[in-house]
């Protein structure tokens, strides 16, 4: 059984990849700004933390590069401690709301993958701007809806509606994981399925 597929070339003139046809070697994970200062003020933050932790573990299990950003960490604190960060993750500080800073884009260009898996906070600011900018410069963007939030529930709802209309793939954590596995015969199936039980 074939578990891997081709890597698509990146660029605005390329057709968007159907979510079903996204494979591990296409992907980069980006965890955006899940920082200490937001811990007690974000709507359903416990869900964001739980699912970000799962996604970061999956990035390690499936050997998918993970980018972690922090917005002005001197003011907003470091990433929340109880979220797992694999040793292989790449860390970037930023002041720009979009995570697609020049440094991040330089790194993603080196990786030469075309699908960005985005999660973090806040949905209506940094997440929306990250998704729209990444899409504009030619990436296929997958937003993990149960691993993003905002201070207000309606801000998240409006952001997700806008992004869906902008042809961003909006999915759940489990949808992504089982789509990447594709088959219960995948060698990492047991490791991944244990994370979501």
JSON list of C-alpha atoms in Angstrom, two decimals:
[
{"chain": "A", "resi": 1, "resn": "UNK", "atom": "CA", "xyz": [0.00, 0.00, 0.00]},
{"chain": "A", "resi": 2, "resn": "UNK", "atom": "CA", "xyz": [1.27, 3.45, -0.87]},
{"chain": "A", "resi": 3, "resn": "UNK", "atom": "CA", "xyz": [1.35, 5.65, 2.25]},
{"chain": "A", "resi": 4, "resn": "UNK", "atom": "CA", "xyz": [3.04, 8.68, 0.73]},
{"chain": "A", "resi": 5, "resn": "UNK", "atom": "CA", "xyz": [2.39, 10.86, -2.28]},
{"chain": "A", "resi": 6, "resn": "UNK", "atom": "CA", "xyz": [4.04, 13.57, -4.30]},
{"chain": "A", "resi": 7, "resn": "UNK", "atom": "CA", "xyz": [4.96, 16.98, -2.94]},
{"chain": "A", "resi": 8, "resn": "UNK", "atom": "CA", "xyz": [3.21, 19.71, -4.88]},
{"chain": "A", "resi": 9, "resn": "UNK", "atom": "CA", "xyz": [5.08, 22.79, -6.06]},
{"chain": "A", "resi": 10, "resn": "UNK", "atom": "CA", "xyz": [4.26, 26.00, -4.20]},
{"chain": "A", "resi": 11, "resn": "UNK", "atom": "CA", "xyz": [2.98, 29.07, -6.00]},
{"chain": "A", "resi": 12, "resn": "UNK", "atom": "CA", "xyz": [-0.07, 31.22, -6.65]},
{"chain": "A", "resi": 13, "resn": "UNK", "atom": "CA", "xyz": [-0.59, 29.74, -10.11]},
{"chain": "A", "resi": 14, "resn": "UNK", "atom": "CA", "xyz": [-0.96, 26.21, -8.70]},
{"chain": "A", "resi": 15, "resn": "UNK", "atom": "CA", "xyz": [-4.30, 24.58, -8.02]},
{"chain": "A", "resi": 16, "resn": "UNK", "atom": "CA", "xyz": [-5.16, 24.21, -4.35]},
{"chain": "A", "resi": 17, "resn": "UNK", "atom": "CA", "xyz": [-4.71, 20.71, -2.96]},
{"chain": "A", "resi": 18, "resn": "UNK", "atom": "CA", "xyz": [-7.86, 18.88, -1.94]},
{"chain": "A", "resi": 19, "resn": "UNK", "atom": "CA", "xyz": [-7.74, 18.20, 1.84]},
{"chain": "A", "resi": 20, "resn": "UNK", "atom": "CA", "xyz": [-8.02, 14.45, 1.20]},
{"chain": "A", "resi": 21, "resn": "UNK", "atom": "CA", "xyz": [-4.81, 14.57, -0.85]},
{"chain": "A", "resi": 22, "resn": "UNK", "atom": "CA", "xyz": [-2.65, 16.08, 1.90]},
{"chain": "A", "resi": 23, "resn": "UNK", "atom": "CA", "xyz": [0.16, 13.83, 3.15]},
{"chain": "A", "resi": 24, "resn": "UNK", "atom": "CA", "xyz": [2.77, 14.07, 5.90]},
{"chain": "A", "resi": 25, "resn": "UNK", "atom": "CA", "xyz": [5.61, 15.01, 3.58]},
{"chain": "A", "resi": 26, "resn": "UNK", "atom": "CA", "xyz": [3.57, 17.96, 2.27]},
{"chain": "A", "resi": 27, "resn": "UNK", "atom": "CA", "xyz": [3.07, 19.54, 5.69]},
{"chain": "A", "resi": 28, "resn": "UNK", "atom": "CA", "xyz": [4.50, 22.05, 8.13]},
{"chain": "A", "resi": 29, "resn": "UNK", "atom": "CA", "xyz": [2.78, 22.60, 11.51]},
{"chain": "A", "resi": 30, "resn": "UNK", "atom": "CA", "xyz": [2.66, 26.13, 12.95]},
{"chain": "A", "resi": 31, "resn": "UNK", "atom": "CA", "xyz": [1.64, 26.71, 16.57]},
{"chain": "A", "resi": 32, "resn": "UNK", "atom": "CA", "xyz": [0.91, 30.42, 16.87]},
{"chain": "A", "resi": 33, "resn": "UNK", "atom": "CA", "xyz": [1.29, 32.36, 20.14]},
{"chain": "A", "resi": 34, "resn": "UNK", "atom": "CA", "xyz": [-0.18, 30.01, 22.77]},
{"chain": "A", "resi": 35, "resn": "UNK", "atom": "CA", "xyz": [1.37, 32.03, 25.58]},
{"chain": "A", "resi": 36, "resn": "UNK", "atom": "CA", "xyz": [1.05, 32.35, 29.35]},
{"chain": "A", "resi": 37, "resn": "UNK", "atom": "CA", "xyz": [-0.62, 35.79, 29.32]},
{"chain": "A", "resi": 38, "resn": "UNK", "atom": "CA", "xyz": [-3.59, 34.38, 27.40]},
{"chain": "A", "resi": 39, "resn": "UNK", "atom": "CA", "xyz": [-4.07, 31.35, 29.67]},
{"chain": "A", "resi": 40, "resn": "UNK", "atom": "CA", "xyz": [-7.02, 32.65, 31.70]},
{"chain": "A", "resi": 41, "resn": "UNK", "atom": "CA", "xyz": [-8.71, 34.95, 29.18]},
{"chain": "A", "resi": 42, "resn": "UNK", "atom": "CA", "xyz": [-9.24, 32.81, 26.05]},
{"chain": "A", "resi": 43, "resn": "UNK", "atom": "CA", "xyz": [-12.60, 31.13, 25.39]},
{"chain": "A", "resi": 44, "resn": "UNK", "atom": "CA", "xyz": [-12.29, 27.36, 25.99]},
{"chain": "A", "resi": 45, "resn": "UNK", "atom": "CA", "xyz": [-8.52, 27.66, 26.34]},
{"chain": "A", "resi": 46, "resn": "UNK", "atom": "CA", "xyz": [-8.33, 24.13, 27.81]},
{"chain": "A", "resi": 47, "resn": "UNK", "atom": "CA", "xyz": [-9.41, 22.72, 24.42]},
{"chain": "A", "resi": 48, "resn": "UNK", "atom": "CA", "xyz": [-6.78, 24.76, 22.59]},
{"chain": "A", "resi": 49, "resn": "UNK", "atom": "CA", "xyz": [-4.04, 23.57, 24.96]},
{"chain": "A", "resi": 50, "resn": "UNK", "atom": "CA", "xyz": [-5.18, 19.92, 24.81]},
{"chain": "A", "resi": 51, "resn": "UNK", "atom": "CA", "xyz": [-5.34, 19.81, 21.02]},
{"chain": "A", "resi": 52, "resn": "UNK", "atom": "CA", "xyz": [-2.14, 21.80, 20.47]},
{"chain": "A", "resi": 53, "resn": "UNK", "atom": "CA", "xyz": [-0.38, 19.31, 22.74]},
{"chain": "A", "resi": 54, "resn": "UNK", "atom": "CA", "xyz": [-1.73, 16.43, 20.61]},
{"chain": "A", "resi": 55, "resn": "UNK", "atom": "CA", "xyz": [-0.75, 18.13, 17.36]},
{"chain": "A", "resi": 56, "resn": "UNK", "atom": "CA", "xyz": [2.79, 18.82, 18.58]},
{"chain": "A", "resi": 57, "resn": "UNK", "atom": "CA", "xyz": [3.21, 15.18, 19.59]},
{"chain": "A", "resi": 58, "resn": "UNK", "atom": "CA", "xyz": [1.89, 14.10, 16.19]},
{"chain": "A", "resi": 59, "resn": "UNK", "atom": "CA", "xyz": [4.41, 16.36, 14.46]},
{"chain": "A", "resi": 60, "resn": "UNK", "atom": "CA", "xyz": [7.16, 14.41, 16.21]},
{"chain": "A", "resi": 61, "resn": "UNK", "atom": "CA", "xyz": [5.65, 10.96, 15.62]},
{"chain": "A", "resi": 62, "resn": "UNK", "atom": "CA", "xyz": [5.07, 11.63, 11.91]},
{"chain": "A", "resi": 63, "resn": "UNK", "atom": "CA", "xyz": [8.30, 13.64, 11.49]},
{"chain": "A", "resi": 64, "resn": "UNK", "atom": "CA", "xyz": [6.50, 16.80, 10.35]},
{"chain": "A", "resi": 65, "resn": "UNK", "atom": "CA", "xyz": [8.40, 20.07, 10.94]},
{"chain": "A", "resi": 66, "resn": "UNK", "atom": "CA", "xyz": [6.92, 22.21, 13.73]},
{"chain": "A", "resi": 67, "resn": "UNK", "atom": "CA", "xyz": [7.22, 26.00, 13.94]},
{"chain": "A", "resi": 68, "resn": "UNK", "atom": "CA", "xyz": [6.38, 27.70, 17.26]},
{"chain": "A", "resi": 69, "resn": "UNK", "atom": "CA", "xyz": [5.87, 31.47, 17.39]},
{"chain": "A", "resi": 70, "resn": "UNK", "atom": "CA", "xyz": [5.57, 33.82, 20.34]},
{"chain": "A", "resi": 71, "resn": "UNK", "atom": "CA", "xyz": [4.16, 37.33, 20.06]},
{"chain": "A", "resi": 72, "resn": "UNK", "atom": "CA", "xyz": [6.26, 39.85, 22.07]},
{"chain": "A", "resi": 73, "resn": "UNK", "atom": "CA", "xyz": [7.17, 37.26, 24.75]},
{"chain": "A", "resi": 74, "resn": "UNK", "atom": "CA", "xyz": [8.62, 39.97, 27.00]},
{"chain": "A", "resi": 75, "resn": "UNK", "atom": "CA", "xyz": [5.04, 41.24, 27.42]},
{"chain": "A", "resi": 76, "resn": "UNK", "atom": "CA", "xyz": [2.88, 38.15, 26.79]},
{"chain": "A", "resi": 77, "resn": "UNK", "atom": "CA", "xyz": [5.08, 35.46, 28.31]},
{"chain": "A", "resi": 78, "resn": "UNK", "atom": "CA", "xyz": [6.48, 32.22, 26.95]},
{"chain": "A", "resi": 79, "resn": "UNK", "atom": "CA", "xyz": [4.52, 29.36, 25.43]},
{"chain": "A", "resi": 80, "resn": "UNK", "atom": "CA", "xyz": [2.32, 27.60, 28.01]},
{"chain": "A", "resi": 81, "resn": "UNK", "atom": "CA", "xyz": [4.48, 25.04, 29.81]},
{"chain": "A", "resi": 82, "resn": "UNK", "atom": "CA", "xyz": [2.15, 22.04, 29.72]},
{"chain": "A", "resi": 83, "resn": "UNK", "atom": "CA", "xyz": [2.08, 21.94, 25.90]},
{"chain": "A", "resi": 84, "resn": "UNK", "atom": "CA", "xyz": [4.57, 19.39, 24.60]},
{"chain": "A", "resi": 85, "resn": "UNK", "atom": "CA", "xyz": [7.32, 20.83, 22.39]},
{"chain": "A", "resi": 86, "resn": "UNK", "atom": "CA", "xyz": [9.50, 18.30, 20.56]},
{"chain": "A", "resi": 87, "resn": "UNK", "atom": "CA", "xyz": [13.24, 19.03, 20.57]},
{"chain": "A", "resi": 88, "resn": "UNK", "atom": "CA", "xyz": [13.11, 19.41, 16.80]},
{"chain": "A", "resi": 89, "resn": "UNK", "atom": "CA", "xyz": [10.71, 22.39, 16.82]},
{"chain": "A", "resi": 90, "resn": "UNK", "atom": "CA", "xyz": [11.83, 25.71, 15.32]},
{"chain": "A", "resi": 91, "resn": "UNK", "atom": "CA", "xyz": [11.13, 28.78, 17.46]},
{"chain": "A", "resi": 92, "resn": "UNK", "atom": "CA", "xyz": [10.50, 32.35, 16.27]},
{"chain": "A", "resi": 93, "resn": "UNK", "atom": "CA", "xyz": [9.67, 35.54, 18.17]},
{"chain": "A", "resi": 94, "resn": "UNK", "atom": "CA", "xyz": [7.53, 38.12, 16.41]},
{"chain": "A", "resi": 95, "resn": "UNK", "atom": "CA", "xyz": [5.79, 41.46, 16.70]},
{"chain": "A", "resi": 96, "resn": "UNK", "atom": "CA", "xyz": [3.92, 41.14, 13.39]},
{"chain": "A", "resi": 97, "resn": "UNK", "atom": "CA", "xyz": [0.45, 39.64, 13.89]},
{"chain": "A", "resi": 98, "resn": "UNK", "atom": "CA", "xyz": [0.79, 37.18, 11.02]},
{"chain": "A", "resi": 99, "resn": "UNK", "atom": "CA", "xyz": [3.20, 34.35, 11.81]},
{"chain": "A", "resi": 100, "resn": "UNK", "atom": "CA", "xyz": [4.52, 34.64, 8.25]},
{"chain": "A", "resi": 101, "resn": "UNK", "atom": "CA", "xyz": [7.44, 36.88, 9.17]},
{"chain": "A", "resi": 102, "resn": "UNK", "atom": "CA", "xyz": [10.46, 37.16, 6.88]},
{"chain": "A", "resi": 103, "resn": "UNK", "atom": "CA", "xyz": [12.34, 34.70, 9.10]},
{"chain": "A", "resi": 104, "resn": "UNK", "atom": "CA", "xyz": [9.51, 32.17, 9.10]},
{"chain": "A", "resi": 105, "resn": "UNK", "atom": "CA", "xyz": [9.08, 32.45, 5.33]},
{"chain": "A", "resi": 106, "resn": "UNK", "atom": "CA", "xyz": [12.81, 31.93, 4.83]},
{"chain": "A", "resi": 107, "resn": "UNK", "atom": "CA", "xyz": [12.60, 28.75, 6.93]},
{"chain": "A", "resi": 108, "resn": "UNK", "atom": "CA", "xyz": [9.46, 27.43, 5.22]},
{"chain": "A", "resi": 109, "resn": "UNK", "atom": "CA", "xyz": [11.02, 28.10, 1.81]},
{"chain": "A", "resi": 110, "resn": "UNK", "atom": "CA", "xyz": [13.98, 25.93, 2.84]},
{"chain": "A", "resi": 111, "resn": "UNK", "atom": "CA", "xyz": [11.61, 23.13, 3.84]},
{"chain": "A", "resi": 112, "resn": "UNK", "atom": "CA", "xyz": [9.97, 23.28, 0.38]},
{"chain": "A", "resi": 113, "resn": "UNK", "atom": "CA", "xyz": [6.57, 21.97, 1.49]},
{"chain": "A", "resi": 114, "resn": "UNK", "atom": "CA", "xyz": [3.28, 23.45, 0.38]},
{"chain": "A", "resi": 115, "resn": "UNK", "atom": "CA", "xyz": [0.77, 22.77, 3.19]},
{"chain": "A", "resi": 116, "resn": "UNK", "atom": "CA", "xyz": [0.67, 24.80, 6.41]},
{"chain": "A", "resi": 117, "resn": "UNK", "atom": "CA", "xyz": [-1.26, 23.34, 9.35]},
{"chain": "A", "resi": 118, "resn": "UNK", "atom": "CA", "xyz": [-2.15, 26.32, 11.57]},
{"chain": "A", "resi": 119, "resn": "UNK", "atom": "CA", "xyz": [-3.35, 26.44, 15.19]},
{"chain": "A", "resi": 120, "resn": "UNK", "atom": "CA", "xyz": [-3.10, 28.81, 18.14]},
{"chain": "A", "resi": 121, "resn": "UNK", "atom": "CA", "xyz": [-4.50, 32.16, 19.21]},
{"chain": "A", "resi": 122, "resn": "UNK", "atom": "CA", "xyz": [-6.12, 34.56, 18.72]},
{"chain": "A", "resi": 123, "resn": "UNK", "atom": "CA", "xyz": [-8.38, 33.31, 15.95]},
{"chain": "A", "resi": 124, "resn": "UNK", "atom": "CA", "xyz": [-9.54, 36.73, 14.74]},
{"chain": "A", "resi": 125, "resn": "UNK", "atom": "CA", "xyz": [-6.11, 38.39, 14.73]},
{"chain": "A", "resi": 126, "resn": "UNK", "atom": "CA", "xyz": [-2.89, 36.37, 14.43]},
{"chain": "A", "resi": 127, "resn": "UNK", "atom": "CA", "xyz": [-4.52, 33.18, 13.13]},
{"chain": "A", "resi": 128, "resn": "UNK", "atom": "CA", "xyz": [-6.64, 34.95, 10.50]},
{"chain": "A", "resi": 129, "resn": "UNK", "atom": "CA", "xyz": [-3.72, 37.06, 9.29]},
{"chain": "A", "resi": 130, "resn": "UNK", "atom": "CA", "xyz": [-1.38, 34.05, 9.21]},
{"chain": "A", "resi": 131, "resn": "UNK", "atom": "CA", "xyz": [-3.84, 31.96, 7.19]},
{"chain": "A", "resi": 132, "resn": "UNK", "atom": "CA", "xyz": [-4.67, 34.71, 4.70]},
{"chain": "A", "resi": 133, "resn": "UNK", "atom": "CA", "xyz": [-1.05, 35.72, 4.14]},
{"chain": "A", "resi": 134, "resn": "UNK", "atom": "CA", "xyz": [0.13, 32.13, 3.76]},
{"chain": "A", "resi": 135, "resn": "UNK", "atom": "CA", "xyz": [-2.66, 31.44, 1.28]},
{"chain": "A", "resi": 136, "resn": "UNK", "atom": "CA", "xyz": [-1.84, 34.62, -0.64]},
{"chain": "A", "resi": 137, "resn": "UNK", "atom": "CA", "xyz": [1.78, 33.59, -1.12]},
{"chain": "A", "resi": 138, "resn": "UNK", "atom": "CA", "xyz": [0.80, 30.16, -2.42]},
{"chain": "A", "resi": 139, "resn": "UNK", "atom": "CA", "xyz": [0.47, 27.76, 0.50]},
{"chain": "A", "resi": 140, "resn": "UNK", "atom": "CA", "xyz": [-2.45, 25.41, 1.01]},
{"chain": "A", "resi": 141, "resn": "UNK", "atom": "CA", "xyz": [-3.61, 26.25, 4.53]},
{"chain": "A", "resi": 142, "resn": "UNK", "atom": "CA", "xyz": [-5.35, 23.90, 6.95]},
{"chain": "A", "resi": 143, "resn": "UNK", "atom": "CA", "xyz": [-6.77, 25.54, 10.08]},
{"chain": "A", "resi": 144, "resn": "UNK", "atom": "CA", "xyz": [-7.44, 23.30, 13.09]},
{"chain": "A", "resi": 145, "resn": "UNK", "atom": "CA", "xyz": [-10.73, 24.67, 14.42]},
{"chain": "A", "resi": 146, "resn": "UNK", "atom": "CA", "xyz": [-10.63, 23.00, 17.86]},
{"chain": "A", "resi": 147, "resn": "UNK", "atom": "CA", "xyz": [-7.05, 24.19, 18.46]},
{"chain": "A", "resi": 148, "resn": "UNK", "atom": "CA", "xyz": [-7.77, 27.89, 17.91]},
{"chain": "A", "resi": 149, "resn": "UNK", "atom": "CA", "xyz": [-9.75, 30.43, 19.92]},
{"chain": "A", "resi": 150, "resn": "UNK", "atom": "CA", "xyz": [-10.15, 34.07, 20.92]},
{"chain": "A", "resi": 151, "resn": "UNK", "atom": "CA", "xyz": [-11.13, 35.95, 24.07]},
{"chain": "A", "resi": 152, "resn": "UNK", "atom": "CA", "xyz": [-14.73, 36.05, 22.82]},
{"chain": "A", "resi": 153, "resn": "UNK", "atom": "CA", "xyz": [-16.56, 33.10, 21.23]},
{"chain": "A", "resi": 154, "resn": "UNK", "atom": "CA", "xyz": [-18.08, 35.32, 18.53]},
{"chain": "A", "resi": 155, "resn": "UNK", "atom": "CA", "xyz": [-14.63, 36.54, 17.45]},
{"chain": "A", "resi": 156, "resn": "UNK", "atom": "CA", "xyz": [-13.59, 32.94, 16.78]},
{"chain": "A", "resi": 157, "resn": "UNK", "atom": "CA", "xyz": [-16.85, 32.22, 14.94]},
{"chain": "A", "resi": 158, "resn": "UNK", "atom": "CA", "xyz": [-16.50, 35.24, 12.67]},
{"chain": "A", "resi": 159, "resn": "UNK", "atom": "CA", "xyz": [-12.84, 34.40, 11.97]},
{"chain": "A", "resi": 160, "resn": "UNK", "atom": "CA", "xyz": [-13.64, 30.80, 10.99]},
{"chain": "A", "resi": 161, "resn": "UNK", "atom": "CA", "xyz": [-16.48, 31.94, 8.73]},
{"chain": "A", "resi": 162, "resn": "UNK", "atom": "CA", "xyz": [-14.21, 34.42, 6.96]},
{"chain": "A", "resi": 163, "resn": "UNK", "atom": "CA", "xyz": [-11.45, 31.86, 6.52]},
{"chain": "A", "resi": 164, "resn": "UNK", "atom": "CA", "xyz": [-13.80, 29.21, 5.13]},
{"chain": "A", "resi": 165, "resn": "UNK", "atom": "CA", "xyz": [-15.08, 31.75, 2.61]},
{"chain": "A", "resi": 166, "resn": "UNK", "atom": "CA", "xyz": [-11.43, 32.49, 1.75]},
{"chain": "A", "resi": 167, "resn": "UNK", "atom": "CA", "xyz": [-10.94, 28.81, 0.79]},
{"chain": "A", "resi": 168, "resn": "UNK", "atom": "CA", "xyz": [-8.95, 27.88, 3.87]},
{"chain": "A", "resi": 169, "resn": "UNK", "atom": "CA", "xyz": [-9.49, 24.21, 4.86]},
{"chain": "A", "resi": 170, "resn": "UNK", "atom": "CA", "xyz": [-11.12, 24.34, 8.33]},
{"chain": "A", "resi": 171, "resn": "UNK", "atom": "CA", "xyz": [-10.99, 20.93, 10.06]},
{"chain": "A", "resi": 172, "resn": "UNK", "atom": "CA", "xyz": [-10.75, 19.37, 13.52]},
{"chain": "A", "resi": 173, "resn": "UNK", "atom": "CA", "xyz": [-7.72, 17.77, 15.13]},
{"chain": "A", "resi": 174, "resn": "UNK", "atom": "CA", "xyz": [-9.05, 14.24, 14.57]},
{"chain": "A", "resi": 175, "resn": "UNK", "atom": "CA", "xyz": [-9.99, 14.99, 10.96]},
{"chain": "A", "resi": 176, "resn": "UNK", "atom": "CA", "xyz": [-6.41, 16.03, 10.27]},
{"chain": "A", "resi": 177, "resn": "UNK", "atom": "CA", "xyz": [-4.80, 13.09, 12.08]},
{"chain": "A", "resi": 178, "resn": "UNK", "atom": "CA", "xyz": [-6.83, 10.36, 10.45]},
{"chain": "A", "resi": 179, "resn": "UNK", "atom": "CA", "xyz": [-6.53, 12.04, 7.07]},
{"chain": "A", "resi": 180, "resn": "UNK", "atom": "CA", "xyz": [-2.73, 11.99, 7.41]},
{"chain": "A", "resi": 181, "resn": "UNK", "atom": "CA", "xyz": [-2.78, 8.34, 8.49]},
{"chain": "A", "resi": 182, "resn": "UNK", "atom": "CA", "xyz": [-5.19, 7.43, 5.66]},
{"chain": "A", "resi": 183, "resn": "UNK", "atom": "CA", "xyz": [-5.30, 3.74, 6.67]},
{"chain": "A", "resi": 184, "resn": "UNK", "atom": "CA", "xyz": [-5.37, 1.71, 9.90]},
{"chain": "A", "resi": 185, "resn": "UNK", "atom": "CA", "xyz": [-2.37, -0.17, 8.47]},
{"chain": "A", "resi": 186, "resn": "UNK", "atom": "CA", "xyz": [-0.22, 2.95, 8.76]},
{"chain": "A", "resi": 187, "resn": "UNK", "atom": "CA", "xyz": [2.81, 2.03, 10.93]},
{"chain": "A", "resi": 188, "resn": "UNK", "atom": "CA", "xyz": [2.09, 4.94, 13.32]},
{"chain": "A", "resi": 189, "resn": "UNK", "atom": "CA", "xyz": [-1.66, 4.30, 13.62]},
{"chain": "A", "resi": 190, "resn": "UNK", "atom": "CA", "xyz": [-1.54, 2.96, 17.19]},
{"chain": "A", "resi": 191, "resn": "UNK", "atom": "CA", "xyz": [0.72, 5.77, 18.42]},
{"chain": "A", "resi": 192, "resn": "UNK", "atom": "CA", "xyz": [-1.55, 8.44, 16.92]},
{"chain": "A", "resi": 193, "resn": "UNK", "atom": "CA", "xyz": [-4.90, 6.88, 17.85]},
{"chain": "A", "resi": 194, "resn": "UNK", "atom": "CA", "xyz": [-3.82, 6.61, 21.51]},
{"chain": "A", "resi": 195, "resn": "UNK", "atom": "CA", "xyz": [-3.49, 10.40, 21.64]},
{"chain": "A", "resi": 196, "resn": "UNK", "atom": "CA", "xyz": [-7.16, 11.03, 20.83]},
{"chain": "A", "resi": 197, "resn": "UNK", "atom": "CA", "xyz": [-8.84, 8.33, 22.97]}
]
